[in-house]
């Protein structure tokens, strides 16, 4: 697991739940000796243990913790990978070009790093399909990240997870749609008509 994921996961816990929560997670998950460095590779199990322990301590599921983290981490990742982001992109364009980030990571000198297999397909101007296939099954982070991109770009994105590896499917497939203003206006009119 790329060190930046674990370092930002630690920052997410501290920012969201406090320093004491992180210390309790370190103790419970038996990772108190670890200091996560972005350019180092760590065991995948550390992510699962942190999510499991954080979930136990906050009465939430590990999958909920990972979704919250995915949403929280978007600004930090956008800052880190700023060189790969076109200034003209909006949120949906960023999602449509997600493969660029992973291609960049694969070409670095970290030969032991394995990035998730992600394919993006532009369906039309306002729709993108993302297919995520990884033995790590961290689609919850992807789900949260889609929300984080929508937040960051102040864009109305609707994501539907059509298939999920946690449900026995071979891959997680997300259909992401940008709601356009006319669509939102129609929804408002319909809502108003329903109240008449």
PDB file of C-alpha atoms in Angstrom:
ATOM      1  CA  UNK A   1       0.000   0.000   0.000  1.00  0.00           C
ATOM      2  CA  UNK A   2       1.351   3.402  -1.015  1.00  0.00           C
ATOM      3  CA  UNK A   3       2.518   5.371   2.025  1.00  0.00           C
ATOM      4  CA  UNK A   4       0.523   8.451   1.049  1.00  0.00           C
ATOM      5  CA  UNK A   5      -2.695   6.471   1.615  1.00  0.00           C
ATOM      6  CA  UNK A   6      -1.672   5.477   5.141  1.00  0.00           C
ATOM      7  CA  UNK A   7      -0.284   8.901   5.986  1.00  0.00           C
ATOM      8  CA  UNK A   8      -3.479  10.622   4.847  1.00  0.00           C
ATOM      9  CA  UNK A   9      -5.612   7.966   6.569  1.00  0.00           C
ATOM     10  CA  UNK A  10      -3.839   8.874   9.818  1.00  0.00           C
ATOM     11  CA  UNK A  11      -4.438  12.579   9.130  1.00  0.00           C
ATOM     12  CA  UNK A  12      -8.106  11.867   8.409  1.00  0.00           C
ATOM     13  CA  UNK A  13      -8.549  10.065  11.744  1.00  0.00           C
ATOM     14  CA  UNK A  14      -6.828  12.864  13.691  1.00  0.00           C
ATOM     15  CA  UNK A  15      -8.737  15.598  11.838  1.00  0.00           C
ATOM     16  CA  UNK A  16     -12.121  13.866  12.131  1.00  0.00           C
ATOM     17  CA  UNK A  17     -11.944  12.069  15.483  1.00  0.00           C
ATOM     18  CA  UNK A  18      -8.989  13.650  17.292  1.00  0.00           C
ATOM     19  CA  UNK A  19      -5.444  12.753  18.318  1.00  0.00           C
ATOM     20  CA  UNK A  20      -6.669  10.548  21.166  1.00  0.00           C
ATOM     21  CA  UNK A  21      -8.626   8.430  18.690  1.00  0.00           C
ATOM     22  CA  UNK A  22      -5.488   7.897  16.599  1.00  0.00           C
ATOM     23  CA  UNK A  23      -3.475   6.905  19.670  1.00  0.00           C
ATOM     24  CA  UNK A  24      -6.210   4.438  20.653  1.00  0.00           C
ATOM     25  CA  UNK A  25      -6.255   3.010  17.113  1.00  0.00           C
ATOM     26  CA  UNK A  26      -2.470   2.615  17.131  1.00  0.00           C
ATOM     27  CA  UNK A  27      -2.627   0.776  20.426  1.00  0.00           C
ATOM     28  CA  UNK A  28      -5.561  -1.452  19.497  1.00  0.00           C
ATOM     29  CA  UNK A  29      -4.300  -2.217  15.982  1.00  0.00           C
ATOM     30  CA  UNK A  30      -0.736  -2.760  17.230  1.00  0.00           C
ATOM     31  CA  UNK A  31       0.834  -0.208  14.856  1.00  0.00           C
ATOM     32  CA  UNK A  32       2.171   2.241  17.454  1.00  0.00           C
ATOM     33  CA  UNK A  33       5.745   1.949  16.207  1.00  0.00           C
ATOM     34  CA  UNK A  34       4.885   2.914  12.638  1.00  0.00           C
ATOM     35  CA  UNK A  35       5.417   6.336  11.121  1.00  0.00           C
ATOM     36  CA  UNK A  36       3.943   6.416   7.622  1.00  0.00           C
ATOM     37  CA  UNK A  37       6.073   8.052   4.930  1.00  0.00           C
ATOM     38  CA  UNK A  38       4.523   8.897   1.525  1.00  0.00           C
ATOM     39  CA  UNK A  39       7.301   7.372  -0.589  1.00  0.00           C
ATOM     40  CA  UNK A  40       7.317   4.008   1.187  1.00  0.00           C
ATOM     41  CA  UNK A  41       5.206   0.895   0.589  1.00  0.00           C
ATOM     42  CA  UNK A  42       3.436  -0.690   3.584  1.00  0.00           C
ATOM     43  CA  UNK A  43       1.440  -3.886   4.103  1.00  0.00           C
ATOM     44  CA  UNK A  44      -2.143  -3.641   2.841  1.00  0.00           C
ATOM     45  CA  UNK A  45      -3.289  -5.058   6.167  1.00  0.00           C
ATOM     46  CA  UNK A  46      -2.492  -1.768   7.910  1.00  0.00           C
ATOM     47  CA  UNK A  47      -5.353  -0.026   6.075  1.00  0.00           C
ATOM     48  CA  UNK A  48      -7.850  -2.728   7.009  1.00  0.00           C
ATOM     49  CA  UNK A  49      -6.728  -2.753  10.640  1.00  0.00           C
ATOM     50  CA  UNK A  50      -6.967   1.021  10.930  1.00  0.00           C
ATOM     51  CA  UNK A  51     -10.443   1.029   9.332  1.00  0.00           C
ATOM     52  CA  UNK A  52     -11.631  -1.886  11.482  1.00  0.00           C
ATOM     53  CA  UNK A  53     -10.330  -0.359  14.706  1.00  0.00           C
ATOM     54  CA  UNK A  54     -11.610   3.129  13.860  1.00  0.00           C
ATOM     55  CA  UNK A  55     -15.005   1.599  13.132  1.00  0.00           C
ATOM     56  CA  UNK A  56     -15.019  -0.241  16.467  1.00  0.00           C
ATOM     57  CA  UNK A  57     -14.072   2.906  18.369  1.00  0.00           C
ATOM     58  CA  UNK A  58     -16.709   5.074  16.637  1.00  0.00           C
ATOM     59  CA  UNK A  59     -19.518   2.485  16.336  1.00  0.00           C
ATOM     60  CA  UNK A  60     -19.364   2.532  12.542  1.00  0.00           C
ATOM     61  CA  UNK A  61     -18.540  -0.092   9.963  1.00  0.00           C
ATOM     62  CA  UNK A  62     -15.017  -0.187   8.485  1.00  0.00           C
ATOM     63  CA  UNK A  63     -16.605   0.451   5.082  1.00  0.00           C
ATOM     64  CA  UNK A  64     -18.189   3.660   6.396  1.00  0.00           C
ATOM     65  CA  UNK A  65     -14.806   4.795   7.725  1.00  0.00           C
ATOM     66  CA  UNK A  66     -13.198   4.138   4.332  1.00  0.00           C
ATOM     67  CA  UNK A  67     -15.964   6.048   2.520  1.00  0.00           C
ATOM     68  CA  UNK A  68     -15.523   9.014   4.876  1.00  0.00           C
ATOM     69  CA  UNK A  69     -11.770   8.863   4.292  1.00  0.00           C
ATOM     70  CA  UNK A  70     -12.249   8.782   0.497  1.00  0.00           C
ATOM     71  CA  UNK A  71     -14.325  11.943   0.642  1.00  0.00           C
ATOM     72  CA  UNK A  72     -11.924  13.679   3.041  1.00  0.00           C
ATOM     73  CA  UNK A  73      -8.705  12.856   1.152  1.00  0.00           C
ATOM     74  CA  UNK A  74      -9.610  14.383  -2.229  1.00  0.00           C
ATOM     75  CA  UNK A  75      -8.150  17.888  -1.573  1.00  0.00           C
ATOM     76  CA  UNK A  76      -4.834  16.400  -0.373  1.00  0.00           C
ATOM     77  CA  UNK A  77      -4.548  14.104  -3.393  1.00  0.00           C
ATOM     78  CA  UNK A  78      -5.422  16.934  -5.790  1.00  0.00           C
ATOM     79  CA  UNK A  79      -2.637  19.006  -4.276  1.00  0.00           C
ATOM     80  CA  UNK A  80      -0.148  16.124  -4.504  1.00  0.00           C
ATOM     81  CA  UNK A  81      -0.980  15.294  -8.118  1.00  0.00           C
ATOM     82  CA  UNK A  82      -1.639  18.861  -9.266  1.00  0.00           C
ATOM     83  CA  UNK A  83       0.735  18.524 -12.244  1.00  0.00           C
ATOM     84  CA  UNK A  84      -1.566  15.890 -13.771  1.00  0.00           C
ATOM     85  CA  UNK A  85      -4.708  18.005 -13.548  1.00  0.00           C
ATOM     86  CA  UNK A  86      -5.763  20.262 -16.400  1.00  0.00           C
ATOM     87  CA  UNK A  87      -6.778  23.711 -15.166  1.00  0.00           C
ATOM     88  CA  UNK A  88      -9.882  23.577 -17.358  1.00  0.00           C
ATOM     89  CA  UNK A  89     -11.225  20.346 -15.865  1.00  0.00           C
ATOM     90  CA  UNK A  90     -14.345  20.220 -13.780  1.00  0.00           C
ATOM     91  CA  UNK A  91     -15.109  17.324 -11.445  1.00  0.00           C
ATOM     92  CA  UNK A  92     -16.461  14.928 -14.053  1.00  0.00           C
ATOM     93  CA  UNK A  93     -13.468  15.576 -16.323  1.00  0.00           C
ATOM     94  CA  UNK A  94     -11.137  14.749 -13.440  1.00  0.00           C
ATOM     95  CA  UNK A  95     -12.959  11.455 -12.855  1.00  0.00           C
ATOM     96  CA  UNK A  96     -12.897  10.680 -16.579  1.00  0.00           C
ATOM     97  CA  UNK A  97      -9.094  11.055 -16.555  1.00  0.00           C
ATOM     98  CA  UNK A  98      -8.412   9.017 -13.401  1.00  0.00           C
ATOM     99  CA  UNK A  99      -6.291   6.526 -15.361  1.00  0.00           C
ATOM    100  CA  UNK A 100      -3.654   9.245 -15.838  1.00  0.00           C
ATOM    101  CA  UNK A 101      -2.945   9.303 -12.111  1.00  0.00           C
ATOM    102  CA  UNK A 102      -2.506   5.559 -11.909  1.00  0.00           C
ATOM    103  CA  UNK A 103      -0.357   5.436 -15.038  1.00  0.00           C
ATOM    104  CA  UNK A 104       1.856   8.095 -13.458  1.00  0.00           C
ATOM    105  CA  UNK A 105       2.220   6.077 -10.259  1.00  0.00           C
ATOM    106  CA  UNK A 106       3.098   2.913 -12.172  1.00  0.00           C
ATOM    107  CA  UNK A 107       5.892   4.666 -14.067  1.00  0.00           C
ATOM    108  CA  UNK A 108       7.650   5.957 -10.974  1.00  0.00           C
ATOM    109  CA  UNK A 109      10.726   4.223  -9.629  1.00  0.00           C
ATOM    110  CA  UNK A 110       8.746   2.404  -6.917  1.00  0.00           C
ATOM    111  CA  UNK A 111       8.765  -1.036  -8.515  1.00  0.00           C
ATOM    112  CA  UNK A 112       7.084  -2.706  -5.523  1.00  0.00           C
ATOM    113  CA  UNK A 113       4.028  -0.455  -5.737  1.00  0.00           C
ATOM    114  CA  UNK A 114       0.871  -2.001  -7.122  1.00  0.00           C
ATOM    115  CA  UNK A 115      -1.874   0.442  -7.975  1.00  0.00           C
ATOM    116  CA  UNK A 116      -5.519  -0.547  -8.441  1.00  0.00           C
ATOM    117  CA  UNK A 117      -6.770  -1.388 -11.899  1.00  0.00           C
ATOM    118  CA  UNK A 118      -9.059   1.462 -12.866  1.00  0.00           C
ATOM    119  CA  UNK A 119     -10.613   2.052 -16.262  1.00  0.00           C
ATOM    120  CA  UNK A 120     -12.597   5.148 -17.151  1.00  0.00           C
ATOM    121  CA  UNK A 121     -14.995   5.406 -20.054  1.00  0.00           C
ATOM    122  CA  UNK A 122     -16.602   8.633 -21.183  1.00  0.00           C
ATOM    123  CA  UNK A 123     -20.197   7.677 -21.986  1.00  0.00           C
ATOM    124  CA  UNK A 124     -21.258  11.168 -23.067  1.00  0.00           C
ATOM    125  CA  UNK A 125     -20.722  14.807 -22.078  1.00  0.00           C
ATOM    126  CA  UNK A 126     -22.336  14.316 -18.690  1.00  0.00           C
ATOM    127  CA  UNK A 127     -21.640  10.654 -17.888  1.00  0.00           C
ATOM    128  CA  UNK A 128     -18.555   8.601 -17.027  1.00  0.00           C
ATOM    129  CA  UNK A 129     -18.263   4.913 -16.171  1.00  0.00           C
ATOM    130  CA  UNK A 130     -15.468   3.812 -13.837  1.00  0.00           C
ATOM    131  CA  UNK A 131     -14.493   0.161 -13.473  1.00  0.00           C
ATOM    132  CA  UNK A 132     -12.408  -0.659 -10.402  1.00  0.00           C
ATOM    133  CA  UNK A 133     -10.769  -4.072 -10.062  1.00  0.00           C
ATOM    134  CA  UNK A 134      -8.378  -4.735  -7.205  1.00  0.00           C
ATOM    135  CA  UNK A 135      -7.768  -7.562  -4.770  1.00  0.00           C
ATOM    136  CA  UNK A 136      -7.783  -4.892  -2.047  1.00  0.00           C
ATOM    137  CA  UNK A 137     -11.520  -4.266  -2.628  1.00  0.00           C
ATOM    138  CA  UNK A 138     -11.300  -0.642  -1.487  1.00  0.00           C
ATOM    139  CA  UNK A 139     -14.243   0.525  -3.568  1.00  0.00           C
ATOM    140  CA  UNK A 140     -15.546   2.353  -0.479  1.00  0.00           C
ATOM    141  CA  UNK A 141     -12.635   4.777  -0.814  1.00  0.00           C
ATOM    142  CA  UNK A 142     -13.579   5.299  -4.474  1.00  0.00           C
ATOM    143  CA  UNK A 143     -17.222   5.911  -3.517  1.00  0.00           C
ATOM    144  CA  UNK A 144     -16.165   8.547  -1.003  1.00  0.00           C
ATOM    145  CA  UNK A 145     -13.688  10.088  -3.439  1.00  0.00           C
ATOM    146  CA  UNK A 146     -16.459  10.629  -6.002  1.00  0.00           C
ATOM    147  CA  UNK A 147     -18.344  12.590  -3.334  1.00  0.00           C
ATOM    148  CA  UNK A 148     -15.129  14.448  -2.485  1.00  0.00           C
ATOM    149  CA  UNK A 149     -14.603  15.459  -6.119  1.00  0.00           C
ATOM    150  CA  UNK A 150     -18.200  16.715  -6.290  1.00  0.00           C
ATOM    151  CA  UNK A 151     -17.580  18.752  -3.108  1.00  0.00           C
ATOM    152  CA  UNK A 152     -14.250  20.123  -4.304  1.00  0.00           C
ATOM    153  CA  UNK A 153     -15.578  21.255  -7.681  1.00  0.00           C
ATOM    154  CA  UNK A 154     -19.019  22.244  -6.348  1.00  0.00           C
ATOM    155  CA  UNK A 155     -20.547  19.975  -8.954  1.00  0.00           C
ATOM    156  CA  UNK A 156     -23.790  18.003  -8.756  1.00  0.00           C
ATOM    157  CA  UNK A 157     -22.590  14.439  -9.400  1.00  0.00           C
ATOM    158  CA  UNK A 158     -24.773  11.384  -8.923  1.00  0.00           C
ATOM    159  CA  UNK A 159     -22.957   8.040  -8.610  1.00  0.00           C
ATOM    160  CA  UNK A 160     -24.577   4.633  -8.927  1.00  0.00           C
ATOM    161  CA  UNK A 161     -22.555   1.526  -8.102  1.00  0.00           C
ATOM    162  CA  UNK A 162     -23.879  -1.014 -10.593  1.00  0.00           C
ATOM    163  CA  UNK A 163     -21.714  -3.942  -9.469  1.00  0.00           C
ATOM    164  CA  UNK A 164     -19.535  -4.477  -6.394  1.00  0.00           C
ATOM    165  CA  UNK A 165     -16.804  -6.975  -5.537  1.00  0.00           C
ATOM    166  CA  UNK A 166     -18.168  -7.118  -1.975  1.00  0.00           C
ATOM    167  CA  UNK A 167     -21.343  -8.584  -3.516  1.00  0.00           C
ATOM    168  CA  UNK A 168     -19.402 -11.240  -5.436  1.00  0.00           C
ATOM    169  CA  UNK A 169     -18.943  -9.352  -8.719  1.00  0.00           C
ATOM    170  CA  UNK A 170     -15.637  -9.405 -10.606  1.00  0.00           C
ATOM    171  CA  UNK A 171     -15.294  -5.609 -10.434  1.00  0.00           C
ATOM    172  CA  UNK A 172     -16.950  -2.511  -9.049  1.00  0.00           C
ATOM    173  CA  UNK A 173     -18.605  -0.423 -11.742  1.00  0.00           C
ATOM    174  CA  UNK A 174     -19.668   3.138 -10.984  1.00  0.00           C
ATOM    175  CA  UNK A 175     -21.860   5.163 -13.317  1.00  0.00           C
ATOM    176  CA  UNK A 176     -21.299   8.843 -12.532  1.00  0.00           C
ATOM    177  CA  UNK A 177     -23.656  11.432 -13.957  1.00  0.00           C
ATOM    178  CA  UNK A 178     -23.415  15.199 -13.824  1.00  0.00           C
ATOM    179  CA  UNK A 179     -26.815  16.750 -13.270  1.00  0.00           C
ATOM    180  CA  UNK A 180     -27.169  19.784 -15.472  1.00  0.00           C
ATOM    181  CA  UNK A 181     -29.062  22.928 -14.361  1.00  0.00           C
ATOM    182  CA  UNK A 182     -32.073  22.195 -16.603  1.00  0.00           C
ATOM    183  CA  UNK A 183     -32.384  18.775 -14.964  1.00  0.00           C
ATOM    184  CA  UNK A 184     -32.276  20.323 -11.486  1.00  0.00           C
ATOM    185  CA  UNK A 185     -34.905  22.920 -12.505  1.00  0.00           C
ATOM    186  CA  UNK A 186     -37.195  20.154 -13.789  1.00  0.00           C
ATOM    187  CA  UNK A 187     -36.780  18.246 -10.528  1.00  0.00           C
ATOM    188  CA  UNK A 188     -37.681  21.415  -8.581  1.00  0.00           C
ATOM    189  CA  UNK A 189     -40.777  22.027 -10.724  1.00  0.00           C
ATOM    190  CA  UNK A 190     -41.894  18.412 -10.318  1.00  0.00           C
ATOM    191  CA  UNK A 191     -41.361  18.672  -6.583  1.00  0.00           C
ATOM    192  CA  UNK A 192     -43.463  21.851  -6.495  1.00  0.00           C
ATOM    193  CA  UNK A 193     -46.205  20.231  -8.555  1.00  0.00           C
ATOM    194  CA  UNK A 194     -46.300  17.312  -6.136  1.00  0.00           C
ATOM    195  CA  UNK A 195     -46.957  19.750  -3.294  1.00  0.00           C
ATOM    196  CA  UNK A 196     -49.894  21.450  -5.068  1.00  0.00           C
TER     197      UNK A 196
END
